[in-house]
PDB file of C-alpha atoms in Angstrom:
ATOM      1  CA  MET A 932     103.882 212.325  82.691  1.00 79.00           C
ATOM      2  CA  LYS A 933     103.191 209.252  84.807  1.00 79.00           C
ATOM      3  CA  GLU A 934     104.146 209.517  88.483  1.00 86.00           C
ATOM      4  CA  LEU A 935     107.100 207.305  89.407  1.00 90.00           C
ATOM      5  CA  MET A 936     106.279 204.794  92.113  1.00 92.00           C
ATOM      6  CA  PRO A 937     108.489 202.602  94.313  1.00 95.00           C
ATOM      7  CA  TRP A 938     108.609 198.942  93.479  1.00 96.00           C
ATOM      8  CA  LYS A 939     106.468 196.666  95.624  1.00 97.00           C
ATOM      9  CA  LEU A 940     108.541 194.192  97.641  1.00 97.00           C
ATOM     10  CA  LEU A 941     106.900 190.763  97.408  1.00 98.00           C
ATOM     11  CA  HIS A 942     109.599 188.634  99.013  1.00 98.00           C
ATOM     12  CA  SER A 943     113.110 189.131 100.360  1.00 98.00           C
ATOM     13  CA  GLU A 944     115.693 186.548 101.391  1.00 97.00           C
ATOM     14  CA  LEU A 945     119.288 186.792 102.550  1.00 97.00           C
ATOM     15  CA  VAL A 946     121.001 184.309 100.203  1.00 98.00           C
ATOM     16  CA  PHE A 947     124.620 184.879 101.258  1.00 98.00           C
ATOM     17  CA  ASP A 948     125.510 185.844 104.810  1.00 97.00           C
ATOM     18  CA  HIS A 949     129.175 186.242 105.682  1.00 95.00           C
ATOM     19  CA  ARG A 950     130.694 188.685 108.148  1.00 90.00           C
ATOM     20  CA  TRP A 951     132.425 190.496 105.271  1.00 88.00           C
ATOM     21  CA  TYR A 952     129.611 190.395 102.728  1.00 93.00           C
ATOM     22  CA  LYS A 953     125.859 189.864 102.565  1.00 97.00           C
ATOM     23  CA  VAL A 954     123.639 189.438  99.505  1.00 98.00           C
ATOM     24  CA  ARG A 955     119.854 189.702  99.490  1.00 98.00           C
ATOM     25  CA  GLN A 956     117.546 188.428  96.731  1.00 98.00           C
ATOM     26  CA  ASP A 957     114.323 190.373  96.349  1.00 98.00           C
ATOM     27  CA  VAL A 958     111.193 189.585  94.367  1.00 98.00           C
ATOM     28  CA  VAL A 959     109.615 192.882  93.340  1.00 98.00           C
ATOM     29  CA  GLU A 960     106.644 194.090  91.345  1.00 97.00           C
ATOM     30  CA  LEU A 961     107.292 197.122  89.158  1.00 95.00           C
ATOM     31  CA  SER A 962     104.676 199.846  88.724  1.00 92.00           C
ATOM     32  CA  ASN A 963     103.804 198.402  85.291  1.00 92.00           C
ATOM     33  CA  GLY A 964     102.943 195.053  86.910  1.00 94.00           C
ATOM     34  CA  ALA A 965     106.090 193.211  85.779  1.00 97.00           C
ATOM     35  CA  ILE A 966     107.612 190.867  88.344  1.00 98.00           C
ATOM     36  CA  VAL A 967     111.390 190.660  88.821  1.00 97.00           C
ATOM     37  CA  ASP A 968     112.234 187.565  90.857  1.00 96.00           C
ATOM     38  CA  ASP A 969     116.016 187.835  90.947  1.00 96.00           C
ATOM     39  CA  TYR A 970     116.933 191.361  91.999  1.00 97.00           C
ATOM     40  CA  PHE A 971     120.132 190.996  94.033  1.00 98.00           C
ATOM     41  CA  LEU A 972     121.369 193.628  96.474  1.00 97.00           C
ATOM     42  CA  SER A 973     124.569 193.938  98.481  1.00 97.00           C
ATOM     43  CA  VAL A 974     123.486 194.516 102.068  1.00 96.00           C
ATOM     44  CA  ARG A 975     126.182 196.835 103.350  1.00 95.00           C
ATOM     45  CA  PRO A 976     126.713 198.822 106.523  1.00 95.00           C
ATOM     46  CA  ASP A 977     126.634 202.607 106.435  1.00 96.00           C
ATOM     47  CA  VAL A 978     129.898 204.562 106.206  1.00 97.00           C
ATOM     48  CA  ALA A 979     130.957 207.537 108.338  1.00 98.00           C
ATOM     49  CA  LEU A 980     133.561 209.689 106.581  1.00 98.00           C
ATOM     50  CA  VAL A 981     135.430 212.666 108.053  1.00 98.00           C
ATOM     51  CA  PHE A 982     137.042 215.681 106.377  1.00 98.00           C
ATOM     52  CA  PRO A 983     139.515 216.490 109.204  1.00 98.00           C
ATOM     53  CA  VAL A 984     141.276 219.872 109.180  1.00 98.00           C
ATOM     54  CA  THR A 985     144.194 220.692 111.491  1.00 98.00           C
ATOM     55  CA  ALA A 986     144.895 224.131 112.996  1.00 97.00           C
ATOM     56  CA  LYS A 987     147.616 224.519 110.303  1.00 97.00           C
ATOM     57  CA  ARG A 988     144.906 224.051 107.606  1.00 97.00           C
ATOM     58  CA  GLU A 989     146.161 220.610 106.603  1.00 97.00           C
ATOM     59  CA  ILE A 990     143.750 217.835 105.740  1.00 98.00           C
ATOM     60  CA  VAL A 991     144.337 214.469 107.390  1.00 98.00           C
ATOM     61  CA  PHE A 992     144.129 211.814 104.683  1.00 98.00           C
ATOM     62  CA  VAL A 993     144.832 208.097 104.806  1.00 98.00           C
ATOM     63  CA  ARG A 994     146.595 206.056 102.166  1.00 98.00           C
ATOM     64  CA  GLN A 995     145.891 202.348 101.936  1.00 97.00           C
ATOM     65  CA  TYR A 996     145.628 199.404  99.582  1.00 97.00           C
ATOM     66  CA  ARG A 997     142.104 198.713  98.304  1.00 96.00           C
ATOM     67  CA  HIS A 998     141.790 195.204  96.932  1.00 95.00           C
ATOM     68  CA  GLY A 999     138.644 195.842  94.844  1.00 94.00           C
ATOM     69  CA  ALA A1000     140.555 198.476  92.864  1.00 96.00           C
ATOM     70  CA  GLY A1001     143.876 196.650  93.147  1.00 97.00           C
ATOM     71  CA  LYS A1002     145.567 199.948  94.073  1.00 97.00           C
ATOM     72  CA  VAL A1003     146.898 202.012  96.938  1.00 97.00           C
ATOM     73  CA  LEU A1004     144.520 204.980  97.199  1.00 98.00           C
ATOM     74  CA  ILE A1005     144.308 208.272  99.072  1.00 98.00           C
ATOM     75  CA  GLU A1006     141.079 208.712 101.024  1.00 98.00           C
ATOM     76  CA  LEU A1007     139.610 210.564 103.940  1.00 98.00           C
ATOM     77  CA  PRO A1008     139.345 208.591 107.191  1.00 98.00           C
ATOM     78  CA  ALA A1009     136.173 206.520 107.179  1.00 98.00           C
ATOM     79  CA  GLY A1010     134.657 203.344 108.449  1.00 96.00           C
ATOM     80  CA  THR A1011     131.530 201.279 108.503  1.00 95.00           C
ATOM     81  CA  PHE A1012     128.922 201.129 111.230  1.00 96.00           C
ATOM     82  CA  ASP A1013     125.489 199.698 111.919  1.00 93.00           C
ATOM     83  CA  PRO A1014     123.014 202.608 112.192  1.00 93.00           C
ATOM     84  CA  GLN A1015     120.795 200.418 114.394  1.00 94.00           C
ATOM     85  CA  LYS A1016     123.585 200.253 117.007  1.00 96.00           C
ATOM     86  CA  GLU A1017     125.594 203.462 116.606  1.00 96.00           C
ATOM     87  CA  ILE A1018     125.000 207.009 115.384  1.00 97.00           C
ATOM     88  CA  ALA A1019     126.994 208.291 112.436  1.00 98.00           C
ATOM     89  CA  GLU A1020     128.728 211.032 114.456  1.00 98.00           C
ATOM     90  CA  SER A1021     130.188 208.631 117.013  1.00 97.00           C
ATOM     91  CA  ALA A1022     131.308 206.255 114.255  1.00 98.00           C
ATOM     92  CA  ALA A1023     133.034 209.167 112.482  1.00 98.00           C
ATOM     93  CA  LEU A1024     134.869 210.243 115.655  1.00 98.00           C
ATOM     94  CA  ARG A1025     135.882 206.653 116.418  1.00 97.00           C
ATOM     95  CA  GLU A1026     137.162 205.931 112.914  1.00 97.00           C
ATOM     96  CA  LEU A1027     139.121 209.189 112.738  1.00 98.00           C
ATOM     97  CA  GLN A1028     141.019 208.401 115.924  1.00 98.00           C
ATOM     98  CA  GLU A1029     141.504 204.697 115.189  1.00 97.00           C
ATOM     99  CA  GLU A1030     142.817 205.226 111.654  1.00 98.00           C
ATOM    100  CA  THR A1031     144.890 208.375 112.225  1.00 98.00           C
ATOM    101  CA  GLY A1032     145.374 209.074 115.940  1.00 98.00           C
ATOM    102  CA  TYR A1033     143.680 212.460 115.450  1.00 98.00           C
ATOM    103  CA  ARG A1034     140.765 213.551 117.615  1.00 98.00           C
ATOM    104  CA  ALA A1035     137.959 215.942 116.817  1.00 97.00           C
ATOM    105  CA  THR A1036     135.851 217.624 119.462  1.00 92.00           C
ATOM    106  CA  HIS A1037     133.104 218.761 117.114  1.00 93.00           C
ATOM    107  CA  LEU A1038     131.670 217.561 113.815  1.00 97.00           C
ATOM    108  CA  THR A1039     129.574 219.418 111.265  1.00 97.00           C
ATOM    109  CA  LYS A1040     127.335 217.274 109.077  1.00 97.00           C
ATOM    110  CA  LEU A1041     127.999 217.933 105.390  1.00 96.00           C
ATOM    111  CA  ALA A1042     125.689 215.433 103.690  1.00 96.00           C
ATOM    112  CA  THR A1043     124.239 211.954 103.642  1.00 96.00           C
ATOM    113  CA  LEU A1044     124.656 210.255 100.285  1.00 97.00           C
ATOM    114  CA  TYR A1045     123.574 206.971  98.765  1.00 95.00           C
ATOM    115  CA  ASP A1046     126.698 205.031  97.873  1.00 89.00           C
ATOM    116  CA  ASN A1047     125.325 202.960  94.961  1.00 94.00           C
ATOM    117  CA  PRO A1048     121.512 202.876  95.247  1.00 95.00           C
ATOM    118  CA  VAL A1049     121.063 200.542  92.289  1.00 96.00           C
ATOM    119  CA  LYS A1050     122.644 197.521  93.965  1.00 96.00           C
ATOM    120  CA  GLU A1051     123.742 198.485  97.510  1.00 96.00           C
ATOM    121  CA  THR A1052     121.750 199.357 100.623  1.00 96.00           C
ATOM    122  CA  ASN A1053     124.160 201.694 102.434  1.00 95.00           C
ATOM    123  CA  LYS A1054     124.634 205.422 102.837  1.00 97.00           C
ATOM    124  CA  ILE A1055     127.754 207.556 103.325  1.00 97.00           C
ATOM    125  CA  HIS A1056     127.566 210.158 106.094  1.00 97.00           C
ATOM    126  CA  LEU A1057     130.012 213.027 105.465  1.00 97.00           C
ATOM    127  CA  PHE A1058     131.337 215.220 108.287  1.00 98.00           C
ATOM    128  CA  LEU A1059     133.683 218.184 108.640  1.00 97.00           C
ATOM    129  CA  ALA A1060     135.992 218.261 111.676  1.00 98.00           C
ATOM    130  CA  ASP A1061     137.886 221.508 112.346  1.00 96.00           C
ATOM    131  CA  ASN A1062     141.007 221.850 114.509  1.00 96.00           C
ATOM    132  CA  VAL A1063     141.692 218.133 114.851  1.00 98.00           C
ATOM    133  CA  GLU A1064     144.649 217.256 117.063  1.00 98.00           C
ATOM    134  CA  LEU A1065     147.030 214.304 117.116  1.00 98.00           C
ATOM    135  CA  VAL A1066     146.404 212.618 120.478  1.00 98.00           C
ATOM    136  CA  SER A1067     147.457 208.988 120.052  1.00 97.00           C
ATOM    137  CA  ALA A1068     148.980 206.365 117.839  1.00 96.00           C
ATOM    138  CA  GLN A1069     146.791 204.604 115.287  1.00 97.00           C
ATOM    139  CA  ASN A1070     144.664 201.750 116.612  1.00 95.00           C
ATOM    140  CA  LEU A1071     144.292 199.543 113.540  1.00 96.00           C
ATOM    141  CA  ASP A1072     142.687 196.140 113.280  1.00 92.00           C
ATOM    142  CA  HIS A1073     144.535 193.186 111.738  1.00 92.00           C
ATOM    143  CA  THR A1074     143.185 193.880 108.230  1.00 90.00           C
ATOM    144  CA  GLU A1075     144.330 197.512 108.105  1.00 93.00           C
ATOM    145  CA  GLU A1076     147.633 198.952 106.935  1.00 96.00           C
ATOM    146  CA  ILE A1077     147.160 202.711 106.828  1.00 97.00           C
ATOM    147  CA  GLU A1078     149.588 205.549 106.182  1.00 98.00           C
ATOM    148  CA  VAL A1079     148.515 208.986 107.465  1.00 98.00           C
ATOM    149  CA  LEU A1080     149.084 211.931 105.104  1.00 98.00           C
ATOM    150  CA  LEU A1081     148.808 215.630 105.917  1.00 98.00           C
ATOM    151  CA  ILE A1082     147.984 217.578 102.760  1.00 97.00           C
ATOM    152  CA  PRO A1083     147.709 221.381 102.792  1.00 97.00           C
ATOM    153  CA  ILE A1084     144.137 222.407 102.050  1.00 95.00           C
ATOM    154  CA  ASP A1085     145.307 224.454  99.056  1.00 94.00           C
ATOM    155  CA  ALA A1086     146.833 221.340  97.431  1.00 96.00           C
ATOM    156  CA  VAL A1087     143.743 219.119  97.714  1.00 96.00           C
ATOM    157  CA  GLN A1088     141.915 220.444  94.647  1.00 93.00           C
ATOM    158  CA  GLU A1089     144.982 219.864  92.462  1.00 94.00           C
ATOM    159  CA  LYS A1090     145.302 216.271  93.701  1.00 95.00           C
ATOM    160  CA  LEU A1091     141.637 215.771  92.877  1.00 94.00           C
ATOM    161  CA  SER A1092     142.069 217.258  89.381  1.00 94.00           C
ATOM    162  CA  GLN A1093     145.115 215.063  88.719  1.00 96.00           C
ATOM    163  CA  GLY A1094     143.279 211.902  89.779  1.00 95.00           C
ATOM    164  CA  GLU A1095     145.433 211.294  92.862  1.00 96.00           C
ATOM    165  CA  ILE A1096     142.236 211.478  94.924  1.00 96.00           C
ATOM    166  CA  SER A1097     139.602 209.343  93.211  1.00 96.00           C
ATOM    167  CA  VAL A1098     137.509 207.477  95.809  1.00 96.00           C
ATOM    168  CA  SER A1099     133.876 208.581  95.457  1.00 94.00           C
ATOM    169  CA  GLY A1100     133.049 209.374  99.093  1.00 94.00           C
ATOM    170  CA  THR A1101     136.253 211.359  99.486  1.00 96.00           C
ATOM    171  CA  VAL A1102     135.630 213.230  96.235  1.00 96.00           C
ATOM    172  CA  ALA A1103     132.085 214.062  97.389  1.00 94.00           C
ATOM    173  CA  ALA A1104     133.398 215.488 100.678  1.00 94.00           C
ATOM    174  CA  VAL A1105     136.067 217.560  98.924  1.00 92.00           C
ATOM    175  CA  VAL A1106     133.501 218.939  96.464  1.00 90.00           C
ATOM    176  CA  GLN A1107     131.141 219.808  99.366  1.00 82.00           C
ATOM    177  CA  LEU A1108     133.788 222.164 100.757  1.00 76.00           C
ATOM    178  CA  LYS A1109     134.832 223.716  97.474  1.00 67.00           C
TER     179      LYS A1109
END
C-alpha cells in the first residue's frame, strides 16, 4: 500500500477577512501530482470546552440559540480563543466563569480534537473541572443570551441518547467521561 503524504501547499491567500469569519483559498499539489487551485478553508479560532461538575455531582450546562442550526441547544460552556495569544486552560476557565458564573480551581485535560479537519482549521480542547462553585453572575457579551442548566450527572447519558444534547464538542466530552 502506498504511503499517504500531506498535500504540498503552493500558495495560500486570505480571501475573506471579517472579525466573525475568515476564508482562506489554498493552491495545493496532491501526492499524485494533481493541482487543486481552489481549496477553501474556514480559518477559525480554537475552542476551549469545559465539562464542569459541582460538589453535588451536577453538570453545569448552558442553553442558547445557535443560528447555524436555527435552534436552542444544550451545550457545555465553551468559547473561542487564539492559541497564539492564550493557552487553552486559561480560555476554558475564563469562558466557564463568563458564561455561567461558576469557577474551577483545577482542570484536567480530556482531549484535543479536530473540529472539522476537511474544511476548518481549528481544534476543540476538552477539559474536566471538578467541584466547580458559583462565585458570580454571568458576564456575557452583547451577542450572548445564555441560560445556565444544572443537570444531575446520572441524567446526562439519557439526554444524549434522546438527542437533547447533540452538539459535537459536548457529545465528545460526555463520551470521554462515560
